[in-house]
PDB file of C-alpha atoms in Angstrom:
ATOM      1  CA  MET A   1       8.971 -21.676   6.626  1.00  0.00           C
ATOM      2  CA  LYS A   2       9.442 -21.472   2.220  1.00  0.00           C
ATOM      3  CA  ALA A   3       6.316 -18.598   3.093  1.00  0.00           C
ATOM      4  CA  LYS A   4       7.908 -16.739   5.598  1.00  0.00           C
ATOM      5  CA  GLY A   5      10.482 -16.137   2.906  1.00  0.00           C
ATOM      6  CA  TRP A   6       7.837 -15.499   0.156  1.00  0.00           C
ATOM      7  CA  ALA A   7       6.318 -12.791   2.454  1.00  0.00           C
ATOM      8  CA  ILE A   8       9.556 -11.172   3.032  1.00  0.00           C
ATOM      9  CA  THR A   9      10.865 -10.906  -0.549  1.00  0.00           C
ATOM     10  CA  LEU A  10       7.486  -9.552  -1.493  1.00  0.00           C
ATOM     11  CA  GLY A  11       7.883  -6.760   1.270  1.00  0.00           C
ATOM     12  CA  VAL A  12      11.428  -6.251   0.422  1.00  0.00           C
ATOM     13  CA  SER A  13      10.333  -6.203  -3.535  1.00  0.00           C
ATOM     14  CA  ALA A  14       7.583  -3.243  -2.852  1.00  0.00           C
ATOM     15  CA  ALA A  15       9.706  -1.179  -0.640  1.00  0.00           C
ATOM     16  CA  ALA A  16      12.413  -1.209  -3.665  1.00  0.00           C
ATOM     17  CA  GLY A  17       9.865  -0.564  -6.292  1.00  0.00           C
ATOM     18  CA  ALA A  18       8.378   2.345  -4.076  1.00  0.00           C
ATOM     19  CA  VAL A  19      11.679   3.808  -3.644  1.00  0.00           C
ATOM     20  CA  ALA A  20      12.751   3.434  -7.974  1.00  0.00           C
ATOM     21  CA  VAL A  21       8.597   5.240  -8.018  1.00  0.00           C
ATOM     22  CA  MET A  22       9.811   8.692  -5.671  1.00  0.00           C
ATOM     23  CA  MET A  23      12.826   9.149  -8.049  1.00  0.00           C
ATOM     24  CA  LEU A  24      10.065   9.591 -10.710  1.00  0.00           C
ATOM     25  CA  PRO A  25       9.892  13.377 -11.212  1.00  0.00           C
ATOM     26  CA  LYS A  26       6.721  14.894  -9.672  1.00  0.00           C
ATOM     27  CA  GLN A  27       4.818  15.475 -12.637  1.00  0.00           C
ATOM     28  CA  SER A  28       5.518  12.090 -14.051  1.00  0.00           C
ATOM     29  CA  THR A  29       2.462  10.508 -14.577  1.00  0.00           C
ATOM     30  CA  THR A  30       3.623   7.171 -13.178  1.00  0.00           C
ATOM     31  CA  ARG A  31       4.271   8.817 -10.290  1.00  0.00           C
ATOM     32  CA  LYS A  32       0.821  10.486 -10.265  1.00  0.00           C
ATOM     33  CA  LEU A  33      -0.882   7.127 -10.896  1.00  0.00           C
ATOM     34  CA  VAL A  34       1.086   5.040  -8.261  1.00  0.00           C
ATOM     35  CA  ASN A  35       0.423   7.880  -5.776  1.00  0.00           C
ATOM     36  CA  LYS A  36      -3.278   7.511  -6.461  1.00  0.00           C
ATOM     37  CA  ALA A  37      -3.276   4.115  -6.091  1.00  0.00           C
ATOM     38  CA  ALA A  38      -1.437   4.085  -2.625  1.00  0.00           C
ATOM     39  CA  ILE A  39      -4.251   6.663  -1.450  1.00  0.00           C
ATOM     40  CA  ALA A  40      -6.912   4.278  -2.629  1.00  0.00           C
ATOM     41  CA  VAL A  41      -5.463   1.329  -0.879  1.00  0.00           C
ATOM     42  CA  GLU A  42      -5.148   3.374   2.609  1.00  0.00           C
ATOM     43  CA  ASN A  43      -8.576   4.090   2.267  1.00  0.00           C
ATOM     44  CA  ALA A  44      -9.367   0.607   1.694  1.00  0.00           C
ATOM     45  CA  ALA A  45      -7.031  -0.378   4.597  1.00  0.00           C
ATOM     46  CA  SER A  46      -8.805   2.122   6.996  1.00  0.00           C
ATOM     47  CA  ASN A  47     -12.669   1.263   5.933  1.00  0.00           C
ATOM     48  CA  VAL A  48     -11.641  -2.448   6.839  1.00  0.00           C
ATOM     49  CA  SER A  49     -10.396  -1.359   9.859  1.00  0.00           C
ATOM     50  CA  ASP A  50     -13.574   0.680  10.963  1.00  0.00           C
ATOM     51  CA  LYS A  51     -15.456  -1.860  10.100  1.00  0.00           C
ATOM     52  CA  LEU A  52     -13.492  -4.342  12.250  1.00  0.00           C
ATOM     53  CA  ILE A  53     -13.587  -2.216  15.041  1.00  0.00           C
ATOM     54  CA  ASN A  54     -17.194  -1.310  14.459  1.00  0.00           C
ATOM     55  CA  LYS A  55     -17.894  -5.408  14.985  1.00  0.00           C
ATOM     56  CA  MET A  56     -15.720  -5.473  17.963  1.00  0.00           C
ATOM     57  CA  ASP A  57     -17.996  -3.075  19.844  1.00  0.00           C
ATOM     58  CA  MET A  58     -20.804  -4.304  18.965  1.00  0.00           C
TER      59      MET A  58
END
């Protein structure tokens, strides 16, 4: 039960952080860096997903 609470807290905190960053001006360096990081995470997740799918198909 403690792990579940920790995971929920982590998710809520990440969402709150994302909302705070989205309130920054579009030309803000911080917002640009967070956007680049989000794109990198999305690409990494996509690559992992593709690798798993390829291994399952073999």
